[in-house]
CSV table of C-alpha atoms and ligand atoms in Angstrom, one decimal:
chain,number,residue,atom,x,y,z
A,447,UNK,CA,77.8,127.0,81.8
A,448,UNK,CA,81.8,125.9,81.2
A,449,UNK,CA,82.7,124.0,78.7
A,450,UNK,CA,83.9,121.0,80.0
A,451,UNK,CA,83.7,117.8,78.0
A,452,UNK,CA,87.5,115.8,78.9
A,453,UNK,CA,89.4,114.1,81.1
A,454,UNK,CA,89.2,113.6,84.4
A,455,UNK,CA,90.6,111.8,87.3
A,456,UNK,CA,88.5,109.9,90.1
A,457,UNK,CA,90.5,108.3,93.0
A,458,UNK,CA,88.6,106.1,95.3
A,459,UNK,CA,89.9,104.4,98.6
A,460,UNK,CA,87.0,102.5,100.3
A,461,UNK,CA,86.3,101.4,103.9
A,462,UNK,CA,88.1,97.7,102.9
A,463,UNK,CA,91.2,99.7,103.0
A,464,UNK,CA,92.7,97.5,100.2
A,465,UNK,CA,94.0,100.3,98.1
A,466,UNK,CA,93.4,103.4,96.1
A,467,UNK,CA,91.6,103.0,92.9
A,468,UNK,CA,92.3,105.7,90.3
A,469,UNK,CA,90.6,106.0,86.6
A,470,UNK,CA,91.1,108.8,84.2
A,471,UNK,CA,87.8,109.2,81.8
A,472,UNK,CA,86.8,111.0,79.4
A,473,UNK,CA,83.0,112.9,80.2
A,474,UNK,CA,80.8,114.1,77.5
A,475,UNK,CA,80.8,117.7,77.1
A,476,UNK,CA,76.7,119.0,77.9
A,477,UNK,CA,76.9,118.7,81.9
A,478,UNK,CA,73.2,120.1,82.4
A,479,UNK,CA,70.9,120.2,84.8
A,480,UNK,CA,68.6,118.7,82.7
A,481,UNK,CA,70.8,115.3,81.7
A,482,UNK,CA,69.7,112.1,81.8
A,483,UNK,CA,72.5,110.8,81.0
A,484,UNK,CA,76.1,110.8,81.0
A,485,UNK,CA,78.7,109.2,78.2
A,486,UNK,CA,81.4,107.9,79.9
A,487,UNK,CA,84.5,106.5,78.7
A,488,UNK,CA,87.2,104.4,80.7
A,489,UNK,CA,90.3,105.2,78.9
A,490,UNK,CA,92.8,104.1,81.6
A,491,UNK,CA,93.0,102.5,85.4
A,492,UNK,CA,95.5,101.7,88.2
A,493,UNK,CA,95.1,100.3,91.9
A,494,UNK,CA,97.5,100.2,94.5
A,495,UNK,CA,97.7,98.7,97.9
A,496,UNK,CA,98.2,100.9,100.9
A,497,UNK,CA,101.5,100.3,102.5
A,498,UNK,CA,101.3,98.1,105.8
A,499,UNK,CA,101.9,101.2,108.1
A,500,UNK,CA,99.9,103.5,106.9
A,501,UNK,CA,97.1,101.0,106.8
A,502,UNK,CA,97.8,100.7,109.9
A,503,UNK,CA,97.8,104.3,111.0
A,504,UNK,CA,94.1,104.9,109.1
A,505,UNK,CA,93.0,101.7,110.9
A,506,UNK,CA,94.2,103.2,114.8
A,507,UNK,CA,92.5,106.5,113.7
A,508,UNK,CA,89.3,104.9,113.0
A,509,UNK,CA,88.8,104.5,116.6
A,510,UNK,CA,89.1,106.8,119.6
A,511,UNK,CA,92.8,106.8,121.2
A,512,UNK,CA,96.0,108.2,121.8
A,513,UNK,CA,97.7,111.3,120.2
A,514,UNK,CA,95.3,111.3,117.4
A,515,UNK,CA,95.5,115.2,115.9
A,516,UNK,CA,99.7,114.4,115.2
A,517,UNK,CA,98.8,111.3,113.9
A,518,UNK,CA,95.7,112.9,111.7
A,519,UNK,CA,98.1,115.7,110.5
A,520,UNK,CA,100.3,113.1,109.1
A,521,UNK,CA,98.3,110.6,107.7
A,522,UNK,CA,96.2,113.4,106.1
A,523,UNK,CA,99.9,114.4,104.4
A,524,UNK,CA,101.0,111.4,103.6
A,525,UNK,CA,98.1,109.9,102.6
A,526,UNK,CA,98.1,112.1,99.6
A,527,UNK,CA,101.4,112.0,98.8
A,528,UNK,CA,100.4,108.3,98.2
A,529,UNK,CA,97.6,109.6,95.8
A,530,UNK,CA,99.7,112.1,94.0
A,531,UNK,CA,102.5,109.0,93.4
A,532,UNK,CA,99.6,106.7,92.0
A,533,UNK,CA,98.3,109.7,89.8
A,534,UNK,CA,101.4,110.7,88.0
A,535,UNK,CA,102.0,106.5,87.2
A,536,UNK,CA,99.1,106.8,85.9
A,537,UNK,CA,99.3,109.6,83.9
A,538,UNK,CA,102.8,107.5,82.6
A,539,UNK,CA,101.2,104.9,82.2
A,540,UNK,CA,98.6,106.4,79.4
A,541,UNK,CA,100.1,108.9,78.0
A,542,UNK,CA,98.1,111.7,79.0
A,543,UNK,CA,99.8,115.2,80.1
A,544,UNK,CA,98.7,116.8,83.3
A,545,UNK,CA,97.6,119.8,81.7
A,546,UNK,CA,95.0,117.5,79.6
A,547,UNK,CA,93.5,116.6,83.1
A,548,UNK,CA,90.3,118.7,83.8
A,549,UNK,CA,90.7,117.6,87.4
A,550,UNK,CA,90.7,115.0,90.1
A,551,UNK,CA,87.7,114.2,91.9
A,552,UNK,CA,89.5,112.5,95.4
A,553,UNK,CA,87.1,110.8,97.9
A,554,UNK,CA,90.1,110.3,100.3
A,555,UNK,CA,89.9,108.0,103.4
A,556,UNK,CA,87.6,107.9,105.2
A,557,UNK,CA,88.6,108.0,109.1
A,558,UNK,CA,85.2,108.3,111.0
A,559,UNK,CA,81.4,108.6,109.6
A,560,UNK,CA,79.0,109.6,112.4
A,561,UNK,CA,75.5,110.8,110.5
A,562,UNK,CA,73.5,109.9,113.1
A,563,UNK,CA,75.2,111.9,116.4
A,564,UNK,CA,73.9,114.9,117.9
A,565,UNK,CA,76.6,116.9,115.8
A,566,UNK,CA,77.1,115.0,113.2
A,567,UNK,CA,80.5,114.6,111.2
A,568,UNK,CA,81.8,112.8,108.7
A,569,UNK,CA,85.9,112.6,107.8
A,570,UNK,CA,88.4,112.1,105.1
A,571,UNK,CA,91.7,112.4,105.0
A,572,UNK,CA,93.8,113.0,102.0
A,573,UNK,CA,95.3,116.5,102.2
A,574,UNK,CA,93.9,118.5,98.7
A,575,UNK,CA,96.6,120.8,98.5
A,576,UNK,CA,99.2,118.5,98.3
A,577,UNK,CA,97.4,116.7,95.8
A,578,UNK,CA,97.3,119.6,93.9
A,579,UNK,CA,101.0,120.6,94.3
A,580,UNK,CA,102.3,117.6,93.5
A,581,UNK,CA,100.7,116.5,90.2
A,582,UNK,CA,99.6,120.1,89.0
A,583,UNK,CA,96.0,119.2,88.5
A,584,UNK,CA,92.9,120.8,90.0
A,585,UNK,CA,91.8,118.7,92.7
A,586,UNK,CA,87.9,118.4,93.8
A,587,UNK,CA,88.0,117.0,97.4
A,588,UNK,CA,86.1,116.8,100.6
A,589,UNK,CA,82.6,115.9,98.6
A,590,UNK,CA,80.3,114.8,101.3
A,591,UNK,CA,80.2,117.6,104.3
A,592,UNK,CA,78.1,120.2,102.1
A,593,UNK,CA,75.3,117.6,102.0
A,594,UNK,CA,76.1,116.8,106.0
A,595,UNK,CA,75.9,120.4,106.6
A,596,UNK,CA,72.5,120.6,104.7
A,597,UNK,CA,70.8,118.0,106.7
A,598,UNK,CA,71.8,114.8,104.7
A,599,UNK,CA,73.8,111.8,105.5
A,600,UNK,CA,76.4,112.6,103.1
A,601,UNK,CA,76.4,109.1,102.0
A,602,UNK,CA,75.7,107.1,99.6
A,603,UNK,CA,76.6,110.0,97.0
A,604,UNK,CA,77.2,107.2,94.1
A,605,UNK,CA,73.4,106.4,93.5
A,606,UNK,CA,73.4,110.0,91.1
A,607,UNK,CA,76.0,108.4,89.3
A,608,UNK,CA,75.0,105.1,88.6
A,609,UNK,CA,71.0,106.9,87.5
A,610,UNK,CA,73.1,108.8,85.6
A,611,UNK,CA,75.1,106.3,83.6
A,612,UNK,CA,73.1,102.9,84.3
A,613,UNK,CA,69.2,103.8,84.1
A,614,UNK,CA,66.8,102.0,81.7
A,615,UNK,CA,63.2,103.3,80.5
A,616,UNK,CA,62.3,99.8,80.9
A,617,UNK,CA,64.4,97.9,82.8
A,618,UNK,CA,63.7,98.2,86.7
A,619,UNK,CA,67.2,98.1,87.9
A,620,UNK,CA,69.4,98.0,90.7
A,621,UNK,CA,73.3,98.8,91.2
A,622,UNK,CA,74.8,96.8,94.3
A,623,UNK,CA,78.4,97.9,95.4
A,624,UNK,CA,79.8,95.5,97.5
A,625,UNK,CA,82.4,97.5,99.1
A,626,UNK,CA,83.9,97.5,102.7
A,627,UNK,CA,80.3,98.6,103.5
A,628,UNK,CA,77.3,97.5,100.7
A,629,UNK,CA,75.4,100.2,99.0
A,630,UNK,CA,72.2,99.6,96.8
A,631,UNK,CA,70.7,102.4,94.1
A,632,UNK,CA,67.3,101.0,92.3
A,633,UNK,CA,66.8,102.9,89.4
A,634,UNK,CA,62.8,103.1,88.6
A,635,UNK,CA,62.7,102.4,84.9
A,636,UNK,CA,59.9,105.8,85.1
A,637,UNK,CA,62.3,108.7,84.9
A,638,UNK,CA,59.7,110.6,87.4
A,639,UNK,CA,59.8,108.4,90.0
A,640,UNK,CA,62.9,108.9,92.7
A,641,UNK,CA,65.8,107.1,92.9
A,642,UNK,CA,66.3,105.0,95.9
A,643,UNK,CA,69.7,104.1,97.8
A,644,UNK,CA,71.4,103.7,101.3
A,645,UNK,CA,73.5,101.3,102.7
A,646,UNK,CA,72.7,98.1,103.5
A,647,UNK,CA,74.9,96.9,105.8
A,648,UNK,CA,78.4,95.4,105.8
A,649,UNK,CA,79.5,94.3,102.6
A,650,UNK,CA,83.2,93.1,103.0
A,651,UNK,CA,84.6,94.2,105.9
A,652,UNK,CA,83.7,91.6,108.7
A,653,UNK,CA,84.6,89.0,106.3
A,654,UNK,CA,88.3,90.5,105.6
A,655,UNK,CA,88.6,91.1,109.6
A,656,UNK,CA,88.0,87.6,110.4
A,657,UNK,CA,90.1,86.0,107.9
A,658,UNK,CA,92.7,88.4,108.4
A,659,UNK,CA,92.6,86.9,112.1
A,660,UNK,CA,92.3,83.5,111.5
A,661,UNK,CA,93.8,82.4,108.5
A,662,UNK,CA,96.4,85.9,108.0
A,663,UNK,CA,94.9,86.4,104.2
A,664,UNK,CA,94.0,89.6,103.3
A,665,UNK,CA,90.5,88.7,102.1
A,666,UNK,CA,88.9,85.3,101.2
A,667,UNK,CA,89.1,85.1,97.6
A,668,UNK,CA,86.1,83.7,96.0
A,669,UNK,CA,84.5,83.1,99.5
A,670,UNK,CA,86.4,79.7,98.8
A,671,UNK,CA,86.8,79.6,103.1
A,672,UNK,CA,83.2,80.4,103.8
A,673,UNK,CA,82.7,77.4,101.4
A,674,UNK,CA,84.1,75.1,104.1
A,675,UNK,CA,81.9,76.1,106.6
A,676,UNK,CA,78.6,76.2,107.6
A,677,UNK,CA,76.3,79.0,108.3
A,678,UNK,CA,75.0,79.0,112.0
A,679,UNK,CA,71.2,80.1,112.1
A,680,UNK,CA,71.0,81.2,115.7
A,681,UNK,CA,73.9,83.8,115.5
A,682,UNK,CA,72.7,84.9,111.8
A,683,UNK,CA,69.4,85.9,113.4
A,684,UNK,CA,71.5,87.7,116.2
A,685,UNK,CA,73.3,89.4,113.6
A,686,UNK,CA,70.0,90.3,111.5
A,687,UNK,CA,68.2,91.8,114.8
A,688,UNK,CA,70.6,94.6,115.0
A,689,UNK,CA,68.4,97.8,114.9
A,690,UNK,CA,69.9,99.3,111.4
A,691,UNK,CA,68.3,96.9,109.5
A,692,UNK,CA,65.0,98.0,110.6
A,693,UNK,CA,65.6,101.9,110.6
A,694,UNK,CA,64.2,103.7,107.2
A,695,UNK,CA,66.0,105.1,104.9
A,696,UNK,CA,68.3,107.7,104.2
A,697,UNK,CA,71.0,105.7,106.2
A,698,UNK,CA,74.5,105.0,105.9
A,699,UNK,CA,77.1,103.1,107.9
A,700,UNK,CA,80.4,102.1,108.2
A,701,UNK,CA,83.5,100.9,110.7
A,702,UNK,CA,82.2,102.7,113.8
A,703,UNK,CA,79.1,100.1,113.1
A,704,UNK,CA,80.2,96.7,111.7
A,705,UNK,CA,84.5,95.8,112.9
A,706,UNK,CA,85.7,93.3,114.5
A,707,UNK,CA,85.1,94.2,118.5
A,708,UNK,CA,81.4,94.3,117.6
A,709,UNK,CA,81.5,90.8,115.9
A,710,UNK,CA,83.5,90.0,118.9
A,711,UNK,CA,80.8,91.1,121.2
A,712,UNK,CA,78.0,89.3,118.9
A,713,UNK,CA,79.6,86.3,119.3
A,714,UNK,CA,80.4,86.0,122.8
A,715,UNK,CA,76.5,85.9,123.1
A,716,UNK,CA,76.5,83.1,121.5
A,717,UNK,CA,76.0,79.9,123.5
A,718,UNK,CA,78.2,77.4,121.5
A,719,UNK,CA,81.6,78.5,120.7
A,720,UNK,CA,81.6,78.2,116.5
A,721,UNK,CA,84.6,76.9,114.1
A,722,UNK,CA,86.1,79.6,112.5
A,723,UNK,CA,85.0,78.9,109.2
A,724,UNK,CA,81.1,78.3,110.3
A,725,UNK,CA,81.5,82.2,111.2
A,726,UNK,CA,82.6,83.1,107.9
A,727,UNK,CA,80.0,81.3,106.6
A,728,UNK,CA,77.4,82.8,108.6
A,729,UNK,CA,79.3,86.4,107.9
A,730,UNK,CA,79.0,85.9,104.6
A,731,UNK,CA,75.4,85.0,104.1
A,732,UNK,CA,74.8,88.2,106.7
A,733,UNK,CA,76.4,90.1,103.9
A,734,UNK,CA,74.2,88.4,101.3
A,735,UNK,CA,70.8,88.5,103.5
A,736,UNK,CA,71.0,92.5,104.4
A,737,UNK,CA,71.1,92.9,100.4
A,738,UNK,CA,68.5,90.6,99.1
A,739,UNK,CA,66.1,91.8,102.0
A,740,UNK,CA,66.5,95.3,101.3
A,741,UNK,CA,66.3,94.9,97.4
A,742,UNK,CA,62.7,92.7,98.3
A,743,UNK,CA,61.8,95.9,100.5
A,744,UNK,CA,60.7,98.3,97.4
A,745,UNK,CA,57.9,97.3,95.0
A,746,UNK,CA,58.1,97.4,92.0
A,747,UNK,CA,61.2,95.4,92.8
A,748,UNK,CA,64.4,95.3,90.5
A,749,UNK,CA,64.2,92.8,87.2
A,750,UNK,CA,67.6,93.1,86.8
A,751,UNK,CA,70.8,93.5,89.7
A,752,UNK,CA,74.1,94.8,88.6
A,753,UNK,CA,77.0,94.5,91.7
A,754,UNK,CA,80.0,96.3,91.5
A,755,UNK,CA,83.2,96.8,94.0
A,756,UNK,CA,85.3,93.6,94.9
A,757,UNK,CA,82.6,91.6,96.5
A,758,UNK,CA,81.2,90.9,92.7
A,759,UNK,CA,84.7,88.9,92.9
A,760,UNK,CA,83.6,86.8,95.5
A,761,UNK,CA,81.6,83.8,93.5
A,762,UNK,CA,80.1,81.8,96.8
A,763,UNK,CA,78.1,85.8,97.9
A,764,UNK,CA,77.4,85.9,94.0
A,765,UNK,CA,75.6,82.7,94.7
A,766,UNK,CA,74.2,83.2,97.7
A,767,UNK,CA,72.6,86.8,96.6
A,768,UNK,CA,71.0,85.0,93.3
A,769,UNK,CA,69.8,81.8,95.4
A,770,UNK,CA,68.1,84.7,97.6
A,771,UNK,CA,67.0,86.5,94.6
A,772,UNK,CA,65.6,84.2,92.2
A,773,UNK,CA,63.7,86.2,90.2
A,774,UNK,CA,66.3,88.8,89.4
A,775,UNK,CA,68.7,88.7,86.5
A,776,UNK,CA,72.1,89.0,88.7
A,777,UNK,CA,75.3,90.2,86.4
A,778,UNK,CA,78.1,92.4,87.3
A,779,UNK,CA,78.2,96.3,85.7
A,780,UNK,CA,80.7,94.7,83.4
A,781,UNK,CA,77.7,93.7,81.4
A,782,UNK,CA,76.8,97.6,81.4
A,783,UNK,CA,80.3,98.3,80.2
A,784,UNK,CA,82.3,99.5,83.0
A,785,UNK,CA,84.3,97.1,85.1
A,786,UNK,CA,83.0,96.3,88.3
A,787,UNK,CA,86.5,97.5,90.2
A,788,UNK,CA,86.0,100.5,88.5
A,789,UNK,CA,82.6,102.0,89.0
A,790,UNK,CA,83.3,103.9,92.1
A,791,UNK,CA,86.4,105.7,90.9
A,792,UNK,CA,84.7,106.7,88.0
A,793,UNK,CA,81.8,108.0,90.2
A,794,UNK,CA,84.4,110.5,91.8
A,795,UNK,CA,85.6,112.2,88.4
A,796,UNK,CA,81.9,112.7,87.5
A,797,UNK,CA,81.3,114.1,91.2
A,798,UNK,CA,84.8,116.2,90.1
A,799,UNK,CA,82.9,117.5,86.7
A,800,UNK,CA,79.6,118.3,88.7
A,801,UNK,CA,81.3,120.6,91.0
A,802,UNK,CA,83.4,122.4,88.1
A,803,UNK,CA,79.7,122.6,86.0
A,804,UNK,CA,78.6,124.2,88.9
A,805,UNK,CA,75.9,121.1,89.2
A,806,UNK,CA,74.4,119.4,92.0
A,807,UNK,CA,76.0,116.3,93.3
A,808,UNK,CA,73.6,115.0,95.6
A,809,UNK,CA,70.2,113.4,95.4
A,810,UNK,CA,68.0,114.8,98.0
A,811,UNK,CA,65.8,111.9,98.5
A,812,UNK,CA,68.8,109.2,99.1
A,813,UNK,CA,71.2,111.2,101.2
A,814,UNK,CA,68.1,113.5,102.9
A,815,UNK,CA,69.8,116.6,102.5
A,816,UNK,CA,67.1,119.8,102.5
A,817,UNK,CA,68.0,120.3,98.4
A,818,UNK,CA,69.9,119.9,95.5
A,819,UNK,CA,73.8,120.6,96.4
A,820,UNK,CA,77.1,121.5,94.5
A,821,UNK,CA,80.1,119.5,96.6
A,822,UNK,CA,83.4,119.7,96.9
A,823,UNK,CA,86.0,121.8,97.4
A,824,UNK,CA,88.5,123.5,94.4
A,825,UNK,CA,91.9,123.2,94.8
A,826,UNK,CA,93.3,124.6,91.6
A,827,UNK,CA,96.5,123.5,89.5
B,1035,ATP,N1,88.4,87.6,94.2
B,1035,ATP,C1,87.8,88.0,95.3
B,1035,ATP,N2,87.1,87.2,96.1
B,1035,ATP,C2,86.5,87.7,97.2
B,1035,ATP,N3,86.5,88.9,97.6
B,1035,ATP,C3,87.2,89.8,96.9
B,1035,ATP,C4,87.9,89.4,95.7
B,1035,ATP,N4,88.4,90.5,95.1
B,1035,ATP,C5,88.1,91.6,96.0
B,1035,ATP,N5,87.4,91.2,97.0
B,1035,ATP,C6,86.9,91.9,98.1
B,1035,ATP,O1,86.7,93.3,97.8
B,1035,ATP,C7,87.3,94.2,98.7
B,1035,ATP,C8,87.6,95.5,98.1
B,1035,ATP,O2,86.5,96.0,97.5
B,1035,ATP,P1,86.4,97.5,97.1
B,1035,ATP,O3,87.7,98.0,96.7
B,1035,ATP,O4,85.3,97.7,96.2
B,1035,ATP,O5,86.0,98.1,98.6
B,1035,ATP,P2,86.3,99.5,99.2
B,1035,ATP,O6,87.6,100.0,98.9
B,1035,ATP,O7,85.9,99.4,100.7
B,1035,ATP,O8,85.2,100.5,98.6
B,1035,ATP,P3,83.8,101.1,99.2
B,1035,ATP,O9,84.0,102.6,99.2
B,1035,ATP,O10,82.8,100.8,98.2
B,1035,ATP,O11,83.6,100.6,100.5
B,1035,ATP,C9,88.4,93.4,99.3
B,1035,ATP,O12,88.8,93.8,100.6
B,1035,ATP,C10,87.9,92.0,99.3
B,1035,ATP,O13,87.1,91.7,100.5
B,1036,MG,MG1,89.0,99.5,97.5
């Protein structure tokens, strides 16, 4: 087994398509199969938006069109450039030398997730290589197609991460990220009992569409414009029918599922037209709904809820998800210790150590791969 207690790098960019996240921690050194846990420390952070056109270019590519290999080949290249840029500011930034860097664990962007086809796929951009080249650091990339390729969703891989950092012998918990997409992990306080997690359903991505449209803000800070509407029962119950909801786990989801043309279509079944605001109302209690009912799906059920991503920002869903959840202690993984903006980043450069340990990444039964698997691709320095 290596050696390798030190730094590493995550960088996440999520289905929201707000930005790259990028963390540099510092892992314990005994990476073992046998672990139960990791120590973790956050020694440094940075997030930066996506510029406008390549948002834009990620966005076209998430959907079937036009000249789409030139444009992949590009965005693939540029895209992490963009990386590379936000690594070395933050390597300025704290003070840490490249050559201290164990490696980068990239996620990259995500262009299209289809699990469920015939021949299923899953794709992220974010070109490894030049990663690699220019910051001089190893890079672990591509994490999720081993576990596609051995019969698994390839999604939600974070669920290892948070049993391995955030478990409690006697605590039932359960880790919410409220991402573009939401993503729950329950965490049986019995070590022997499996961890759960799959994706619930949209987290923040209908709710940044439609204010994007309506009111040209990127995202509706503290669900402040929800506030001023009012939640419409008949097309929440529309909403709630959809057949993903129903389906067992292992599942995932993302854009191809919940955007803005399927809202589109949802709502033109609507008899009434709605105010704009009464559908961001209703949006955001869909949000809050898909999460509370799955979390009251699994007995024993969670005593204690932990979000993290940006929707633990959003105070009116915070609200909403404890009003649904009464008898859960609701906090954000800052009361664990790690930030909630953070979380995922930090999942990548453990996903980064696991593959350099020569350790599975994956758990079987939340993704539904056949076994245990080691993901990722090296790059080195
Ligand atoms: N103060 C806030 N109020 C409301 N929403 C917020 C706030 N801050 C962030 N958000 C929401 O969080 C989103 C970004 O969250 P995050 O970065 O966790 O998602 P992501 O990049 O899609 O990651 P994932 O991979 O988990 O899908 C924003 O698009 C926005 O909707
Ligand atoms: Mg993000």
């Amino acid at each position: 087994m290596a050696e390798l207690s030190g730094y590493f790098i995550g960088l996440m960019s999520g289905t929201s398509l707000d930005g790259i996240d990028a963390v540099i921690v510092r892992l314990d050194s005994e990476a073992t199969a046998a672990e139960q846990s990791t120590r973790l420390e956050l020694i440094d952070s940075i997030s930066q938006p996506l510029p406008t056109e390549l948002r834009q270019q990620i966005l076209q590519l998430t959907q079937p069109g036009d000249n789409e290999i030139e444009l992949l080949g590009q965005v693939d290249v540029a895209f992490s450039r963009l990386q590379a840029e936000i690594v070395n500011q933050l390597l300025q930034q704290s003070g840490i030398k490249p050559e201290q860097i164990r490696a980068i664990g990239s996620h990259g962007q995500t262009l299209r997730h289809r699990p469920e086809q015939p021949i299923p796929f899953t794709l992220q951009v974010g070109d490894p290589n030049t990663l690699a080249e220019a910051t001089g650091i190893c890079v672990v990339a591509d994490v999720r197609r081993r576990d596609l390729a051995a019969g698994g969703q390839g999604a939600p891989l974070v669920p290892a991460f948070h049993a391995q950092l955030f478990r409690h012998p006697e605590h039932q918990r359960a880790i919410v990220n409220i991402g573009g997409m939401a993503n729950v992990t329950l965490l049986p306080a019995d070590a022997s009992s499996p961890v759960i997690g799959y994706d619930t359903g949209p987290g923040n991505v209908l709710l940044d569409s439609w204010i994007q449209r309506h009111q040209q803000q990127p995202f509706d800070r503290n669900g402040d414009w929800a506030g001023s509407g009012r939640c419409d029962q008949q097309l929440l119950q529309q909403l709630l029918s959809l057949d993903y909801f129903r389906q067992p786990a292992p599942k995932s989801t993302g854009r191809e599922q919940f955007n803005i043309d399927w809202l589109d279509q949802q709502l033109s079944l609507q008899s009434l037209s709605l105010r704009p605001e009464d559908v961001q109302a209703t949006l955001l209690e869909f949000s809050a709904r898909t999460i509370a009912d799955a979390l009251q799906q699994h007995q024993p059920g969670p005593s204690q809820l932990f979000v993290c991503g940006g929707g633990a920002h959003n105070q009116l869903l915070m609200l909403r998800l404890q009003n649904l959840l009464p008898k859960i202690t609701l906090s954000s993984t800052a009361t664990l210790g790690l930030e909630p903006d953070w979380v995922e980043a930090c999942a990548f450069a453990w996903l980064a150590q696991r593959c350099l340990a020569q350790l599975p990444g994956n758990l079987p039964a939340v993704t539904g791969a056949r076994g245990e698997r080691i993901l990722g691709g090296i790059y080195p320095a």
